[in-house]
């Protein structure tokens, strides 16, 4: 079972996000794995090592000098922006990556709560 099957109870709109993005902007298997991992805990930082683990499916030992993960996240951000689903990937310094609502999506949520 992956993150698309069990949405976070606090963020039901995340359910199926990867499928919606993929339908509009095809994702590679590594991009999909990263997005699935981030969807497991929206708005919560996911450690860099956990992101790499999700990508490669195995424990990453030692310091990874390659920027493959950063490149995959950069490409995924662009695809998510083009798909306009209201979510992006934020970088949390010295922590990792976080699936975050876009500013526009957050403003819509705030307006709904005040109505």
PDB file of C-alpha atoms in Angstrom:
ATOM      1  CA  UNK A   1       0.000   0.000   0.000  1.00  0.00           C
ATOM      2  CA  UNK A   2       1.378   3.434  -0.875  1.00  0.00           C
ATOM      3  CA  UNK A   3       0.573   6.967   0.201  1.00  0.00           C
ATOM      4  CA  UNK A   4      -2.019   7.419  -2.516  1.00  0.00           C
ATOM      5  CA  UNK A   5      -4.096   4.621  -0.964  1.00  0.00           C
ATOM      6  CA  UNK A   6      -4.216   6.051   2.558  1.00  0.00           C
ATOM      7  CA  UNK A   7      -4.550   9.822   2.687  1.00  0.00           C
ATOM      8  CA  UNK A   8      -3.532  11.716   5.765  1.00  0.00           C
ATOM      9  CA  UNK A   9      -6.709  12.390   7.775  1.00  0.00           C
ATOM     10  CA  UNK A  10      -5.615  16.025   8.134  1.00  0.00           C
ATOM     11  CA  UNK A  11      -5.077  16.404   4.374  1.00  0.00           C
ATOM     12  CA  UNK A  12      -7.660  14.328   2.457  1.00  0.00           C
ATOM     13  CA  UNK A  13      -6.929  16.383  -0.684  1.00  0.00           C
ATOM     14  CA  UNK A  14      -3.516  14.693  -0.871  1.00  0.00           C
ATOM     15  CA  UNK A  15      -5.169  11.369  -1.762  1.00  0.00           C
ATOM     16  CA  UNK A  16      -4.469  10.673  -5.406  1.00  0.00           C
ATOM     17  CA  UNK A  17      -2.167  13.688  -5.793  1.00  0.00           C
ATOM     18  CA  UNK A  18       0.580  11.652  -7.478  1.00  0.00           C
ATOM     19  CA  UNK A  19      -1.926  10.167  -9.927  1.00  0.00           C
ATOM     20  CA  UNK A  20      -3.338  13.605 -10.771  1.00  0.00           C
ATOM     21  CA  UNK A  21       0.119  15.088 -11.335  1.00  0.00           C
ATOM     22  CA  UNK A  22       1.195  12.043 -13.381  1.00  0.00           C
ATOM     23  CA  UNK A  23      -1.895  12.339 -15.598  1.00  0.00           C
ATOM     24  CA  UNK A  24      -0.937  15.918 -16.490  1.00  0.00           C
ATOM     25  CA  UNK A  25       2.863  15.726 -16.275  1.00  0.00           C
ATOM     26  CA  UNK A  26       4.220  12.150 -16.527  1.00  0.00           C
ATOM     27  CA  UNK A  27       6.486  11.257 -13.596  1.00  0.00           C
ATOM     28  CA  UNK A  28       9.554   9.032 -13.659  1.00  0.00           C
ATOM     29  CA  UNK A  29       9.637   6.151 -11.181  1.00  0.00           C
ATOM     30  CA  UNK A  30      12.067   8.082  -8.955  1.00  0.00           C
ATOM     31  CA  UNK A  31       9.893  11.214  -8.994  1.00  0.00           C
ATOM     32  CA  UNK A  32       6.851   9.097  -8.150  1.00  0.00           C
ATOM     33  CA  UNK A  33       8.661   7.420  -5.253  1.00  0.00           C
ATOM     34  CA  UNK A  34       9.710  10.785  -3.822  1.00  0.00           C
ATOM     35  CA  UNK A  35       6.206  12.205  -4.126  1.00  0.00           C
ATOM     36  CA  UNK A  36       4.650   9.084  -2.594  1.00  0.00           C
ATOM     37  CA  UNK A  37       7.006   9.383   0.389  1.00  0.00           C
ATOM     38  CA  UNK A  38       6.245  13.081   0.883  1.00  0.00           C
ATOM     39  CA  UNK A  39       2.510  12.356   0.661  1.00  0.00           C
ATOM     40  CA  UNK A  40       2.767  10.055   3.678  1.00  0.00           C
ATOM     41  CA  UNK A  41       3.217  13.104   5.921  1.00  0.00           C
ATOM     42  CA  UNK A  42       2.079  16.335   4.249  1.00  0.00           C
ATOM     43  CA  UNK A  43       3.386  19.552   5.774  1.00  0.00           C
ATOM     44  CA  UNK A  44       5.961  17.564   7.791  1.00  0.00           C
ATOM     45  CA  UNK A  45       9.684  17.518   6.927  1.00  0.00           C
ATOM     46  CA  UNK A  46      10.996  14.261   5.473  1.00  0.00           C
ATOM     47  CA  UNK A  47      14.720  13.771   6.089  1.00  0.00           C
ATOM     48  CA  UNK A  48      17.059  13.817   3.108  1.00  0.00           C
ATOM     49  CA  UNK A  49      18.086  10.229   3.914  1.00  0.00           C
ATOM     50  CA  UNK A  50      14.433   9.120   3.924  1.00  0.00           C
ATOM     51  CA  UNK A  51      13.946  10.753   0.527  1.00  0.00           C
ATOM     52  CA  UNK A  52      16.959   8.892  -0.842  1.00  0.00           C
ATOM     53  CA  UNK A  53      15.700   5.671   0.728  1.00  0.00           C
ATOM     54  CA  UNK A  54      12.350   6.165  -0.993  1.00  0.00           C
ATOM     55  CA  UNK A  55      14.097   6.801  -4.310  1.00  0.00           C
ATOM     56  CA  UNK A  56      16.453   3.862  -4.265  1.00  0.00           C
ATOM     57  CA  UNK A  57      14.489   1.428  -2.117  1.00  0.00           C
ATOM     58  CA  UNK A  58      17.550   0.522  -0.072  1.00  0.00           C
ATOM     59  CA  UNK A  59      19.582   2.026   2.738  1.00  0.00           C
ATOM     60  CA  UNK A  60      21.989   4.686   1.509  1.00  0.00           C
ATOM     61  CA  UNK A  61      25.276   4.410   3.387  1.00  0.00           C
ATOM     62  CA  UNK A  62      27.674   7.261   3.944  1.00  0.00           C
ATOM     63  CA  UNK A  63      27.603  10.708   2.459  1.00  0.00           C
ATOM     64  CA  UNK A  64      26.034  10.841  -0.980  1.00  0.00           C
ATOM     65  CA  UNK A  65      27.973  13.420  -2.963  1.00  0.00           C
ATOM     66  CA  UNK A  66      25.729  13.138  -5.981  1.00  0.00           C
ATOM     67  CA  UNK A  67      23.032  15.736  -6.502  1.00  0.00           C
ATOM     68  CA  UNK A  68      20.640  13.220  -8.050  1.00  0.00           C
ATOM     69  CA  UNK A  69      18.053  13.702  -5.310  1.00  0.00           C
ATOM     70  CA  UNK A  70      18.139  17.485  -5.665  1.00  0.00           C
ATOM     71  CA  UNK A  71      17.745  17.184  -9.437  1.00  0.00           C
ATOM     72  CA  UNK A  72      14.786  14.803  -9.065  1.00  0.00           C
ATOM     73  CA  UNK A  73      13.104  17.131  -6.553  1.00  0.00           C
ATOM     74  CA  UNK A  74      13.705  20.129  -8.837  1.00  0.00           C
ATOM     75  CA  UNK A  75      12.115  18.330 -11.792  1.00  0.00           C
ATOM     76  CA  UNK A  76       9.243  17.145  -9.613  1.00  0.00           C
ATOM     77  CA  UNK A  77       8.596  20.702  -8.389  1.00  0.00           C
ATOM     78  CA  UNK A  78       8.361  21.919 -11.996  1.00  0.00           C
ATOM     79  CA  UNK A  79       5.938  19.151 -12.927  1.00  0.00           C
ATOM     80  CA  UNK A  80       3.807  19.806  -9.856  1.00  0.00           C
ATOM     81  CA  UNK A  81       3.694  23.531 -10.658  1.00  0.00           C
ATOM     82  CA  UNK A  82       2.681  22.808 -14.255  1.00  0.00           C
ATOM     83  CA  UNK A  83      -0.028  20.393 -13.078  1.00  0.00           C
ATOM     84  CA  UNK A  84      -1.474  23.133 -10.806  1.00  0.00           C
ATOM     85  CA  UNK A  85      -2.697  20.805  -8.061  1.00  0.00           C
ATOM     86  CA  UNK A  86      -2.102  23.258  -5.194  1.00  0.00           C
ATOM     87  CA  UNK A  87       0.950  21.531  -3.687  1.00  0.00           C
ATOM     88  CA  UNK A  88       4.693  22.034  -3.976  1.00  0.00           C
ATOM     89  CA  UNK A  89       7.867  20.726  -2.365  1.00  0.00           C
ATOM     90  CA  UNK A  90       9.545  23.006   0.147  1.00  0.00           C
ATOM     91  CA  UNK A  91      13.125  22.577   1.317  1.00  0.00           C
ATOM     92  CA  UNK A  92      13.612  22.643   5.077  1.00  0.00           C
ATOM     93  CA  UNK A  93      17.235  23.582   5.717  1.00  0.00           C
ATOM     94  CA  UNK A  94      19.200  20.868   7.495  1.00  0.00           C
ATOM     95  CA  UNK A  95      16.037  18.740   7.731  1.00  0.00           C
ATOM     96  CA  UNK A  96      14.822  17.627   4.332  1.00  0.00           C
ATOM     97  CA  UNK A  97      11.858  18.191   2.050  1.00  0.00           C
ATOM     98  CA  UNK A  98       8.222  18.901   2.857  1.00  0.00           C
ATOM     99  CA  UNK A  99       5.075  18.558   0.780  1.00  0.00           C
ATOM    100  CA  UNK A 100       3.526  22.003   1.235  1.00  0.00           C
ATOM    101  CA  UNK A 101       0.421  23.765   0.044  1.00  0.00           C
ATOM    102  CA  UNK A 102       1.144  26.420  -2.535  1.00  0.00           C
ATOM    103  CA  UNK A 103       0.608  29.986  -1.379  1.00  0.00           C
ATOM    104  CA  UNK A 104      -2.540  30.241  -3.488  1.00  0.00           C
ATOM    105  CA  UNK A 105      -3.929  26.982  -2.042  1.00  0.00           C
ATOM    106  CA  UNK A 106      -3.147  28.121   1.512  1.00  0.00           C
ATOM    107  CA  UNK A 107      -4.944  31.445   0.895  1.00  0.00           C
ATOM    108  CA  UNK A 108      -8.024  29.604  -0.390  1.00  0.00           C
ATOM    109  CA  UNK A 109      -8.047  27.418   2.737  1.00  0.00           C
ATOM    110  CA  UNK A 110      -7.748  30.480   4.976  1.00  0.00           C
ATOM    111  CA  UNK A 111     -10.633  32.194   3.160  1.00  0.00           C
ATOM    112  CA  UNK A 112     -12.822  29.086   3.557  1.00  0.00           C
ATOM    113  CA  UNK A 113     -12.102  28.925   7.282  1.00  0.00           C
ATOM    114  CA  UNK A 114     -13.111  32.565   7.822  1.00  0.00           C
ATOM    115  CA  UNK A 115     -16.360  32.178   5.847  1.00  0.00           C
TER     116      UNK A 115
END
